[in-house]
XYZ file of C-alpha atoms in Angstrom:
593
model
C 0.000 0.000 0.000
C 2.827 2.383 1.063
C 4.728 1.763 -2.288
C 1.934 2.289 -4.723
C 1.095 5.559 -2.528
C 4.059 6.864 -3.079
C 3.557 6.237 -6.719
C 0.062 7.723 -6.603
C 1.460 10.618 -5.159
C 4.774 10.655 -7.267
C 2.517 10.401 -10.839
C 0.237 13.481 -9.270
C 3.174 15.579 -8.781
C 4.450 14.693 -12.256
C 1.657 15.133 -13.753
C 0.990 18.376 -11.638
C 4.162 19.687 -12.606
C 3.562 18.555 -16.530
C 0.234 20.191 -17.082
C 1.928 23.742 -15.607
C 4.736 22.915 -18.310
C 1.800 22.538 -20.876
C -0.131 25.543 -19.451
C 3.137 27.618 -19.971
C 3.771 26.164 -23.465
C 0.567 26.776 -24.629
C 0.374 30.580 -23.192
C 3.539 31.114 -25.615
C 1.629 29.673 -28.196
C -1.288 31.681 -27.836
C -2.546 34.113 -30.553
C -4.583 36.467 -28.808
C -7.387 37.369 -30.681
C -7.147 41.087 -30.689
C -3.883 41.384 -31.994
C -4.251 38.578 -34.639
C -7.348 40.512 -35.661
C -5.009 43.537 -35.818
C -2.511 41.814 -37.887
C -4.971 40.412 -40.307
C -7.104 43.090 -40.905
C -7.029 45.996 -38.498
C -6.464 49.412 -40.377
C -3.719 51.997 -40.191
C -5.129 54.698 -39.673
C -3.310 57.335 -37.015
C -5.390 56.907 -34.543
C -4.738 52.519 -34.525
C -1.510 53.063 -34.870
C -0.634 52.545 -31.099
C -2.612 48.736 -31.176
C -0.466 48.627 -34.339
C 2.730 48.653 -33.395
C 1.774 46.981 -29.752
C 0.972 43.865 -32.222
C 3.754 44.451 -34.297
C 5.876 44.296 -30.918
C 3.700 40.919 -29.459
C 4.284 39.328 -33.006
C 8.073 39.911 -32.751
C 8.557 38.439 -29.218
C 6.557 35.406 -30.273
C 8.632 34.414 -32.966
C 11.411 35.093 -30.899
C 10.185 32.979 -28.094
C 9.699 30.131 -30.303
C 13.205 29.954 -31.715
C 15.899 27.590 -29.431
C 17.704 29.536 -27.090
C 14.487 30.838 -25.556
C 12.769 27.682 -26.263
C 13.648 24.804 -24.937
C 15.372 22.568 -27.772
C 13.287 19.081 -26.879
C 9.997 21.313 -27.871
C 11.717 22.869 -31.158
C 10.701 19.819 -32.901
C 7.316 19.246 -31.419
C 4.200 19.378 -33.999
C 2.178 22.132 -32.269
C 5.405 24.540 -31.676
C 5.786 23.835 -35.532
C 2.297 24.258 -36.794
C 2.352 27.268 -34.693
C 5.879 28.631 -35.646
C 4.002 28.355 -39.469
C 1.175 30.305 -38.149
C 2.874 33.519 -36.768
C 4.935 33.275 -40.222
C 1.924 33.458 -42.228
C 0.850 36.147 -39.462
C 3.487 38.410 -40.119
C 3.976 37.848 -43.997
C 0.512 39.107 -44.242
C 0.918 42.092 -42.107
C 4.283 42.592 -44.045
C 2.457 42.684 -47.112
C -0.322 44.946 -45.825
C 1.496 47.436 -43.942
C 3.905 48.136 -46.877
C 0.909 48.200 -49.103
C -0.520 50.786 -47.041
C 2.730 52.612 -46.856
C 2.952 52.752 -50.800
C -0.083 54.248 -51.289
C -0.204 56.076 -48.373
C 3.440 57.999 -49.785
C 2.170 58.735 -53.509
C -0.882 60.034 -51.919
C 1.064 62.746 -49.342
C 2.878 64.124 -52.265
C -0.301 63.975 -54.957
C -1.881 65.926 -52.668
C 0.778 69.004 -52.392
C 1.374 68.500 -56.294
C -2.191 69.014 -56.803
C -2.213 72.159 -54.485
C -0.734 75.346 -57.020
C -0.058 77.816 -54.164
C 2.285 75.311 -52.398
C 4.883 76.217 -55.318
C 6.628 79.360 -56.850
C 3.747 81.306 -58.655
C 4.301 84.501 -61.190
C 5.815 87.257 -58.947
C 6.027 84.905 -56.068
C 9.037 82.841 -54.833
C 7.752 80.113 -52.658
C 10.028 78.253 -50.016
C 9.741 74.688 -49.902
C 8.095 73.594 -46.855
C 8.034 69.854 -46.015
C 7.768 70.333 -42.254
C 4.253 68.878 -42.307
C 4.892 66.359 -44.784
C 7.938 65.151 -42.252
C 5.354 65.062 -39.333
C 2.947 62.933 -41.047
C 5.083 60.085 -42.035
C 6.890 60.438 -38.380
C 3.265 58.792 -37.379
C 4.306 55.664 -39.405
C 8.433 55.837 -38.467
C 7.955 53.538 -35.244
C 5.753 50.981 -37.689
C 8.946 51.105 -40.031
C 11.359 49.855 -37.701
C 8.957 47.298 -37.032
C 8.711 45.803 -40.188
C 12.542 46.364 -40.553
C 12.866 43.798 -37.624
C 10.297 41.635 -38.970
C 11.372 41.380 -42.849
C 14.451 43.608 -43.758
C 13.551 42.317 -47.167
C 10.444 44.885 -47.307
C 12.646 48.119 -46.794
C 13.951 47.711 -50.721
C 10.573 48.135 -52.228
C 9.217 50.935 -49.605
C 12.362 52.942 -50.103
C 12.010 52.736 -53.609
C 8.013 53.702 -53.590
C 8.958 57.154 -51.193
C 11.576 57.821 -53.357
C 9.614 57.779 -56.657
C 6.938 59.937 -54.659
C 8.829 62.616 -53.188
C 11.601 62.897 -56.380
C 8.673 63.947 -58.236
C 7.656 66.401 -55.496
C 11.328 68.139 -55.079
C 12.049 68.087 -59.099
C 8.445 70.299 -59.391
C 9.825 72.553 -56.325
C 12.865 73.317 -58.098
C 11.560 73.568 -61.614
C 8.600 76.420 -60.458
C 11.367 78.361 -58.512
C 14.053 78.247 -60.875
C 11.377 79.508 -63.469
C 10.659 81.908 -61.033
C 13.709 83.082 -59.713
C 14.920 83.742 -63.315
C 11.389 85.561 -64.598
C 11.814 87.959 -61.444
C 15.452 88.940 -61.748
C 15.969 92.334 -64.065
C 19.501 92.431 -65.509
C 20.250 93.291 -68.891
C 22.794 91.340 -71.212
C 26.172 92.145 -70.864
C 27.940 92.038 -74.346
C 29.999 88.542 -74.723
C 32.819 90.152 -77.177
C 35.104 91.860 -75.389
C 38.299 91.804 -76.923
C 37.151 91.932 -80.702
C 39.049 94.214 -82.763
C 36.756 95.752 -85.187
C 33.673 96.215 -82.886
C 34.523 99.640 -82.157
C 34.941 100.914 -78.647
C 31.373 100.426 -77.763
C 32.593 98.934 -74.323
C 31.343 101.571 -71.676
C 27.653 99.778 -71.269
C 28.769 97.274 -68.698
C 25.165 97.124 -66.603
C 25.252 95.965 -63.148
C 24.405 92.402 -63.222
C 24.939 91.088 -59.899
C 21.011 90.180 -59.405
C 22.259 87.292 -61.599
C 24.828 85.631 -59.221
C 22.716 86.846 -55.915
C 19.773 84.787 -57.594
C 22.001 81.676 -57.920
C 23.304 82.173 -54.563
C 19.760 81.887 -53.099
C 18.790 78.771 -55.548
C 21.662 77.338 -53.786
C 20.732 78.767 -50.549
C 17.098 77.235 -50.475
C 17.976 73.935 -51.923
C 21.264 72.868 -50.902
C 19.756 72.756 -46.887
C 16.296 71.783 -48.046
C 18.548 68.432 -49.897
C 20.823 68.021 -47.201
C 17.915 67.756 -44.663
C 15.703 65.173 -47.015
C 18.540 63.165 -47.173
C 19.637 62.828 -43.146
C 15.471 62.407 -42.688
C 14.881 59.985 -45.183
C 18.455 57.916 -44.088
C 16.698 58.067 -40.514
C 13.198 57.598 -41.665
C 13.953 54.414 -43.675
C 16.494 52.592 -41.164
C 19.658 52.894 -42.369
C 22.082 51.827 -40.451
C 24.526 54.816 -40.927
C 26.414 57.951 -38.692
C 23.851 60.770 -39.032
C 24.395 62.501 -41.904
C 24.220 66.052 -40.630
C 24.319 66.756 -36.958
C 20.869 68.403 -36.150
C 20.738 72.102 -36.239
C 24.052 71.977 -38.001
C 23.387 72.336 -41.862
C 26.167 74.043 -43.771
C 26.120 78.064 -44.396
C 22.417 76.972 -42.864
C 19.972 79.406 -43.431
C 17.737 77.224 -40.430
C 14.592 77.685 -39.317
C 13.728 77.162 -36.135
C 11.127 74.767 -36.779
C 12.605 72.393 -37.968
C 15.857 72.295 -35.688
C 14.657 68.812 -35.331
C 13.628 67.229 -38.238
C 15.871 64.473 -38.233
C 15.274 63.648 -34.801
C 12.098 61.000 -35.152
C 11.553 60.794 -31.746
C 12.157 56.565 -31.932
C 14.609 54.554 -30.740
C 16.357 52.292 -32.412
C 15.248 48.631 -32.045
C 18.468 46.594 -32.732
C 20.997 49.364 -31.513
C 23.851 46.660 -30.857
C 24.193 45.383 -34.290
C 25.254 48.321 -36.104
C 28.605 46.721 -36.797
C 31.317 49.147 -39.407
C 31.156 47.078 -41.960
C 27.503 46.588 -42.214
C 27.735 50.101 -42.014
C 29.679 50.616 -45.227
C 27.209 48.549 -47.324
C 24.058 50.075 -46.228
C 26.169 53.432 -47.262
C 26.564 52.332 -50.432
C 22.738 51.055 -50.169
C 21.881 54.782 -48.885
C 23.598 56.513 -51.635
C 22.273 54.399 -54.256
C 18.115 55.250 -52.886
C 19.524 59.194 -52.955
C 20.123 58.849 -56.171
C 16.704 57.801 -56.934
C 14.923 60.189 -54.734
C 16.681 63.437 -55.901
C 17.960 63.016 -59.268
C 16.909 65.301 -61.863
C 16.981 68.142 -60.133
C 20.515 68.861 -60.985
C 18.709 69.977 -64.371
C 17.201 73.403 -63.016
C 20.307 74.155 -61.489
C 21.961 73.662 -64.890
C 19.600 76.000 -66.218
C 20.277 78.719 -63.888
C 23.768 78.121 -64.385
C 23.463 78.544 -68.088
C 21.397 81.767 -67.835
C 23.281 83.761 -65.944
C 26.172 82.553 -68.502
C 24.034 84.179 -71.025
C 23.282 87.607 -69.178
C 26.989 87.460 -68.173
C 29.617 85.009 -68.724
C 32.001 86.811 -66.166
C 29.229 85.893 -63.739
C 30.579 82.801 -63.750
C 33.435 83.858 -61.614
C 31.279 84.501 -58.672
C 28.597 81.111 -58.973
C 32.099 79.291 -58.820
C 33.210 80.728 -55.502
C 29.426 80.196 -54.401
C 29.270 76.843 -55.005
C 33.036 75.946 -53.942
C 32.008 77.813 -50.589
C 29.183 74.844 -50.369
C 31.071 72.202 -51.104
C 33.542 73.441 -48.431
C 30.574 73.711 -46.050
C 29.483 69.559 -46.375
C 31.037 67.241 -44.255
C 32.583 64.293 -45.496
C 29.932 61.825 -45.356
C 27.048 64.166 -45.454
C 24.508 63.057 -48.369
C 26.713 62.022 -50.842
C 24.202 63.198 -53.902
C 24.694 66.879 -52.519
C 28.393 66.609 -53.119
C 27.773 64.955 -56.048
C 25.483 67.967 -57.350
C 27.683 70.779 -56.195
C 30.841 68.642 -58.249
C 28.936 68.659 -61.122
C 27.689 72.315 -60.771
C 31.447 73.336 -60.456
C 32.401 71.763 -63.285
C 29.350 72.637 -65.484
C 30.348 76.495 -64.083
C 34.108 75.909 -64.934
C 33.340 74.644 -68.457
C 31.050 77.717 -69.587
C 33.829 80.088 -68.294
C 36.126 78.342 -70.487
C 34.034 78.789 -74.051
C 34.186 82.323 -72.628
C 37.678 82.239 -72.455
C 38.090 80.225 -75.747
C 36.089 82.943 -77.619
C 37.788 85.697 -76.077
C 41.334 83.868 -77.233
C 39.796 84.110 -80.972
C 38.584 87.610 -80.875
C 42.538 88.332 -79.949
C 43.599 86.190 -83.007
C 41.075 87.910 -85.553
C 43.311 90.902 -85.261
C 46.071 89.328 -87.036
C 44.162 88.930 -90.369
C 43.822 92.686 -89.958
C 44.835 95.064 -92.701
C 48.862 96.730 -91.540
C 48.636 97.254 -88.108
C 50.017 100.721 -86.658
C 50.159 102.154 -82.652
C 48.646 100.376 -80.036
C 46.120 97.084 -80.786
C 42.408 97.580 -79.511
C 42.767 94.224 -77.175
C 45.464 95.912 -75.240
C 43.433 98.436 -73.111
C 40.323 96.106 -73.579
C 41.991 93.361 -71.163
C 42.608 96.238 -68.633
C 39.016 96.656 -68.635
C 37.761 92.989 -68.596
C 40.452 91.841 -65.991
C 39.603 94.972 -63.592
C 35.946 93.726 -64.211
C 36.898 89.903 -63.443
C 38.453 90.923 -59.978
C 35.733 92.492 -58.757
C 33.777 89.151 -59.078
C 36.341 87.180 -57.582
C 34.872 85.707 -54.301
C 37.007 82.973 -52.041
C 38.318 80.242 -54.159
C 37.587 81.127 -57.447
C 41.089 83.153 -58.133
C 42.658 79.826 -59.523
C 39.809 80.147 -62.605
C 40.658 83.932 -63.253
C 44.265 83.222 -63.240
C 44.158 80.565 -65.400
C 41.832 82.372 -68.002
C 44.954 85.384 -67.251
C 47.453 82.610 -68.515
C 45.729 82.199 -71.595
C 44.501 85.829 -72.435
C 47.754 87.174 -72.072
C 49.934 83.795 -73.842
C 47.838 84.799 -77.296
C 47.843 88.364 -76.416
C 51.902 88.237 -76.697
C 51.854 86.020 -79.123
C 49.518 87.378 -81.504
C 51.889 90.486 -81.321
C 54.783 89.277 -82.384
C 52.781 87.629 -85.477
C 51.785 91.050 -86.493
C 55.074 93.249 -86.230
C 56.601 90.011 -88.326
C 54.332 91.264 -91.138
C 56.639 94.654 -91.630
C 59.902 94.159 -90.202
C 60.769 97.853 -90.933
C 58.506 99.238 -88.340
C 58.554 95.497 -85.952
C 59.943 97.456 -83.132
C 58.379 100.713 -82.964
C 55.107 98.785 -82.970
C 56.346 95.802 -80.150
C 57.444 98.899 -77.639
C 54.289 100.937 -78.539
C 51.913 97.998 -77.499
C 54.072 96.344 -74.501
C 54.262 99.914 -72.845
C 50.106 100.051 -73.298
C 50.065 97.260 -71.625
C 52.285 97.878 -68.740
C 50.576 101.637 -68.560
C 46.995 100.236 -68.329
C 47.600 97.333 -65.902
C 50.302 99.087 -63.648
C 47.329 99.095 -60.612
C 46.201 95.312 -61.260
C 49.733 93.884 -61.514
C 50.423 95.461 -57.666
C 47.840 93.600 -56.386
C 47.262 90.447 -58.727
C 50.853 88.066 -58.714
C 49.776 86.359 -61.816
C 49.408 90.040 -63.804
C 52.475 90.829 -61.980
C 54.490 88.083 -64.034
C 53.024 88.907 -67.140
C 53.715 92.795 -66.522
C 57.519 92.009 -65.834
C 57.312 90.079 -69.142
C 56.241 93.282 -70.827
C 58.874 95.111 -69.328
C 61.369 92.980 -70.339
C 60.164 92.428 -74.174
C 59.795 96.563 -74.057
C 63.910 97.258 -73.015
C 64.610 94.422 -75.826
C 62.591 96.526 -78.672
C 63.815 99.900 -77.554
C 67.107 99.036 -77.625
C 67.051 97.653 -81.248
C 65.296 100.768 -82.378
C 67.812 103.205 -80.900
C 70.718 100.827 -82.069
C 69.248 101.065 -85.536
C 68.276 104.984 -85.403
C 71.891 105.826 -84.329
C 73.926 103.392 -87.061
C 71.492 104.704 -89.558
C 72.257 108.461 -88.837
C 76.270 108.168 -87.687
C 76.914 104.618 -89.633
C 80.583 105.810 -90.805
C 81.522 106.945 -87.312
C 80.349 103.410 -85.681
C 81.654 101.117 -89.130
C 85.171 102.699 -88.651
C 84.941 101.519 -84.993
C 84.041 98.281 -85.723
C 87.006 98.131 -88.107
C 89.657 98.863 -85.816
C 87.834 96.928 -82.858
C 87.705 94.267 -85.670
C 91.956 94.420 -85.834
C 92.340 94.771 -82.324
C 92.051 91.089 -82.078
C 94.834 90.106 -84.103
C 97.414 93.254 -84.270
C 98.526 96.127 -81.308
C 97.283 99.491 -81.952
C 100.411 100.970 -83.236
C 100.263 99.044 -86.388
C 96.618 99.592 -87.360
C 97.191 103.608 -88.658
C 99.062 101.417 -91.568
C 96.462 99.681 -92.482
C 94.559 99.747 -95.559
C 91.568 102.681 -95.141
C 92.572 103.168 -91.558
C 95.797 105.946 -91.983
C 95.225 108.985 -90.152
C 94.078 110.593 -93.127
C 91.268 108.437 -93.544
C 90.118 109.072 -89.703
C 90.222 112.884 -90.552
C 87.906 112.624 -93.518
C 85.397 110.567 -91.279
C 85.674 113.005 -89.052
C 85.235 116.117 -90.956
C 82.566 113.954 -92.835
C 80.718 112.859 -89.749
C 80.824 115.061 -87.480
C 80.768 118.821 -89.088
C 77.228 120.034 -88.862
C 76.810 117.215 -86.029
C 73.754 118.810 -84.191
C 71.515 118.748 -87.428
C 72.848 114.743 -87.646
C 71.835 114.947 -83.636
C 68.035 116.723 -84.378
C 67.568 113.867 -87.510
C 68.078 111.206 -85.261
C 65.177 112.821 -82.799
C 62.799 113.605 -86.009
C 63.636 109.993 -87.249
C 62.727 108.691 -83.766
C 59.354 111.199 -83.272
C 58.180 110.196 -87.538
C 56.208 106.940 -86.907
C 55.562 106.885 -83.117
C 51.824 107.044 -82.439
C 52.413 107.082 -78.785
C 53.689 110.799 -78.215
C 54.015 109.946 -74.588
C 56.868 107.598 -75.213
C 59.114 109.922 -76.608
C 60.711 111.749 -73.972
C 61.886 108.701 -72.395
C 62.839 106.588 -75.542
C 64.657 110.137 -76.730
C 66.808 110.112 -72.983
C 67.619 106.224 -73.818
C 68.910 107.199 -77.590
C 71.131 110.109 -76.302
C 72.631 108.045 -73.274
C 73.102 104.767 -76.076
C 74.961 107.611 -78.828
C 76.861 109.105 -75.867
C 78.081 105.267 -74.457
C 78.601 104.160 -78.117
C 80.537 108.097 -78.483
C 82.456 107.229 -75.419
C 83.995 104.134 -76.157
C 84.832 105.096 -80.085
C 86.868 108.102 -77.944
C 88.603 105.346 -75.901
C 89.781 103.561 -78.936
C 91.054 106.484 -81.057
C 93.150 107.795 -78.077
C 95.092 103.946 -78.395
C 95.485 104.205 -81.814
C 95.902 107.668 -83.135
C 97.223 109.483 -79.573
C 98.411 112.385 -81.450
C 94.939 113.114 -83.480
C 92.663 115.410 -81.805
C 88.264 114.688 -81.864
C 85.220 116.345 -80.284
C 85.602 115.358 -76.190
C 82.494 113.038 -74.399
C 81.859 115.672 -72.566
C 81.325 118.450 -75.688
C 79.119 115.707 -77.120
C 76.978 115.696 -73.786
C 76.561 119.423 -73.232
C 75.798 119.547 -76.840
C 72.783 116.930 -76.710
C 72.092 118.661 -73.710
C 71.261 122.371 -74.821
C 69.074 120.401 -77.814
């Protein structure tokens, strides 16, 4: 009796103990009825959107309860933990499916509604500020659902990302289109003329307008948009899950023009659910994954930047100087790893900018050619005091880092300015060098004030200088051998001899006696100041530049008095005895002239 007792008592305790180890099985494997009803059917509507994602949040930790280390792995294999395992499956698949149905629709119905409304955009005589702040708060209702079905089926994310891309792409290109339309319609500036170093236009040059509304009204496209993308980016990296370092700190936009209400748009008020697997490299891919969905969601709208870019080229292609220190000032302003399709756009601005200036530049290089097919070319060349003008103009749009452009576009201006030059004084060698020192003096005359301040013009205008001594000096060499040539050839002679026999023989030679030096002489140098006054009319008879000729006239009478000197110096070696005009009769002579 005792024995089977105890085994009475031993199979009620067993069987006690096994029906509480059902009871607790079967409570995991429980469906309560409201939230499978919520799954299945329920609607998303704001106001269910707490029993929502309170099922959402039952659903998860029932799947996770059934899986082995929670469970205990004898049940794992048990037919009702499997039937039921199948049942939360099909539980959440259909949920899955519904929710991001919902979502879909939900997302192409936000934005058909703005697109629909006219005054939410830029009208005629109104420039409207994109405002998404209540677009943001209305799919912040549906950001805690998201993370949800991220931890339910990642696999959902692709197509929902894709769907609020699609929507809101269409909503931002539309923005950008009615207030770049409207931004140019409303700006008054009047076309600046694109020829500015032609030769035959005339000197129809002084009707530079002011056209600064032009680069101001890029600066503010920029200044609306480049925020407005920044922000839609970080929101719609945190909106969508991605696993990435926030893009922009909050209340931290570059050269932010921020209002206050929206300091915290990127902030959704969620946490996230699976903070400890955010590993680096996962990181990296969803990155690339991030960068790939920006594409998608604001592509196109490079297109009305383009177009502002390309017509404030045509009001003003020196405008371009100033949208390229803009936009370099932006790209300075992102971070790193801010959104990379911002970057991306303000590249591609930059180099759309850069690429206009240059067929300005390009054009500018062949109005400089054109000259040389030019009839005989005499006195200073149009292009010379025309570059003054259009590089004093170019400064004053310089703005932070656009000075590499302008000097580079300096580099080439001048390069074909030079060298076209030279091509022309080649075509009439007689008057080469009056013409080379008449134009390299312009140009050292009209940018004297640029070339103190501007290190690139500075090179150029020591280049000038240079080529100018070089042309002078061959002018005066030839002016004084033309009017003294049998003074200077008998020099050469005995300079010529001095090489090979001593001064005491060369009176002996052939057309060198003393005799000969005194017929030179008498030849030469009787009547010597009207020789001295033909050399200055010969210098004054095809100068246009009058101002030139007190200085080139000082050079001439210190080169005849050197040249003067040195002939002295060699008759005193060779003919001691033989008296000639002093230096220093010559100099007071030239002097009282």
């Amino acid at each position: 009796i005792e024995t089977r007792n105890n085994k009475l008592e031993m199979q009620s305790v067993n069987n006690k103990s096994l029906i509480e180890e059902l009871d607790r099985l079967l409570e995991r494997l429980r469906v309560p009825s409201e939230y499978a009803a919520c799954l299945t059917g329920g609607s998303f509507d704001e106001a269910r959107m707490l029993q929502n994602v309170e099922a959402c949040e039952w659903l998860t930790g029932a799947l996770r309860g059934l899986e082995v280390p929670n469970l205990d792995p004898i049940y794992a294999n048990m037919r009702a933990v499997r039937e039921k395992r199948a049942e939360l499956e099909k539980l959440k698949t259909t949920f899955v499916r519904r929710a991001s149905e919902f979502l879909r629709n939900y997302f192409a119905s936000l934005v058909d509604f703005m697109i629909s409304d006219k005054s939410y955009f830029s009208q005629r005589g109104q420039l409207k500020r994109p405002d998404h702040a209540d677009l943001r708060y209305k799919c912040r209702t549906y950001a805690r659902l998201l993370q949800h079905l991220k931890s339910l089926d990642k696999k959902c994310l692709g197509t929902l990302r894709k769907a609020y891309c699609s929507s809101l792409n269409l909503l931002l290109r539309r923005e950008a289109r009615e207030f770049a339309n409207e931004l140019r319609a409303s700006t008054k500036a009047s076309r600046n003329p694109s020829v500015w170093l032609e030769g035959s236009s005339g000197s129809g040059h002084s009707g530079h307008s002011d056209t600064s509304p032009v680069s101001d009204a890029y600066a503010k496209m920029l200044t609306i948009f480049i925020p407005l993308l920044v922000d839609e980016s970080s929101f719609f990296a945190h909106f969508m899950c991605f696993e990435v370092p926030t893009l922009v700190p909050p209340g931290n936009v570059p050269n932010g023009n921020r209002s206050d209400d929206d300091t915290n748009d990127d902030d959704l008020g969620i946490m996230d659910i699976d903070e400890n697997d955010s590993k680096a490299d996962k990181n990296s891919a969803d990155l690339a994954t991030l960068n790939e969905a920006l594409q998608e969601l604001l592509n196109g709208i490079q297109e009305d930047f383009y177009a502002v870019v390309d017509w404030a080229y045509k009001i003003d292609p020196l405008r371009c100087i100033s949208m390229h220190g803009i936009t370099e000032r932006y790209l300075s302003g992102q971070k790193a790893d801010a959104a990379g399709f911002v970057r991306l756009l303000l590249g591609d601005l930059e180099s759309r900018i850069s690429m206009q200036f240059g067929r300005f530049v390009d054009e500018a290089c062949h109005q400089i050619e054109r000259n040389e097919r030019n009839v005989r070319q005499m006195g200073v060349l149009s292009y010379i005091p025309r570059f003054a003008t259009l590089a004093t103009r170019m400064e004053q749009y310089i703005q932070g880092q656009s000075r590499d452009l302008v000097d580079q576009a300096y580099t080439k201006f001048v390069s074909i300015m030079f060298v076209t030059l030279e091509k022309i004084a080649q075509t009439d060698p007689k008057y080469a060098d009056i013409f080379l020192l008449e134009n390299y003096a312009a140009f050292q005359n009209s940018l004297y004030d640029l070339a103190n301040v501007v290190p690139t013009l500075a090179k150029f205008y020591h280049q000038a200088s240079e080529a100018y001594e070089q042309a002078c000096t061959r002018h005066i060499s030839m002016i004084i051998y033309y009017q003294f040539e049998r003074l200077f050839q008998f020099a050469r002679k005995i300079e010529d001899l001095m090489y090979t026999i001593t001064p005491e023989e060369i009176p002996f030679q052939l057309g060198l006696s003393k005799m000969d030096l005194r017929k030179m002489l008498k030849s030469s140098l009787s009547g010597v100041d009207k020789s001295i006054a033909a050399m200055y009319k010969k210098l004054q008879k095809n100068l246009t530049s009058e101002e030139l000729l007190p200085s080139l006239w000082d050079k001439c009478k210190k080169e005849f008095l050197d040249k003067y000197d040195s002939f002295a110096q060699l008759v005193a070696k060779v003919y001691p005895n033989e008296t000639i005009p002093s230096v220093a009769e010559m100099r007071d002579l030239l002097a009282s002239m």
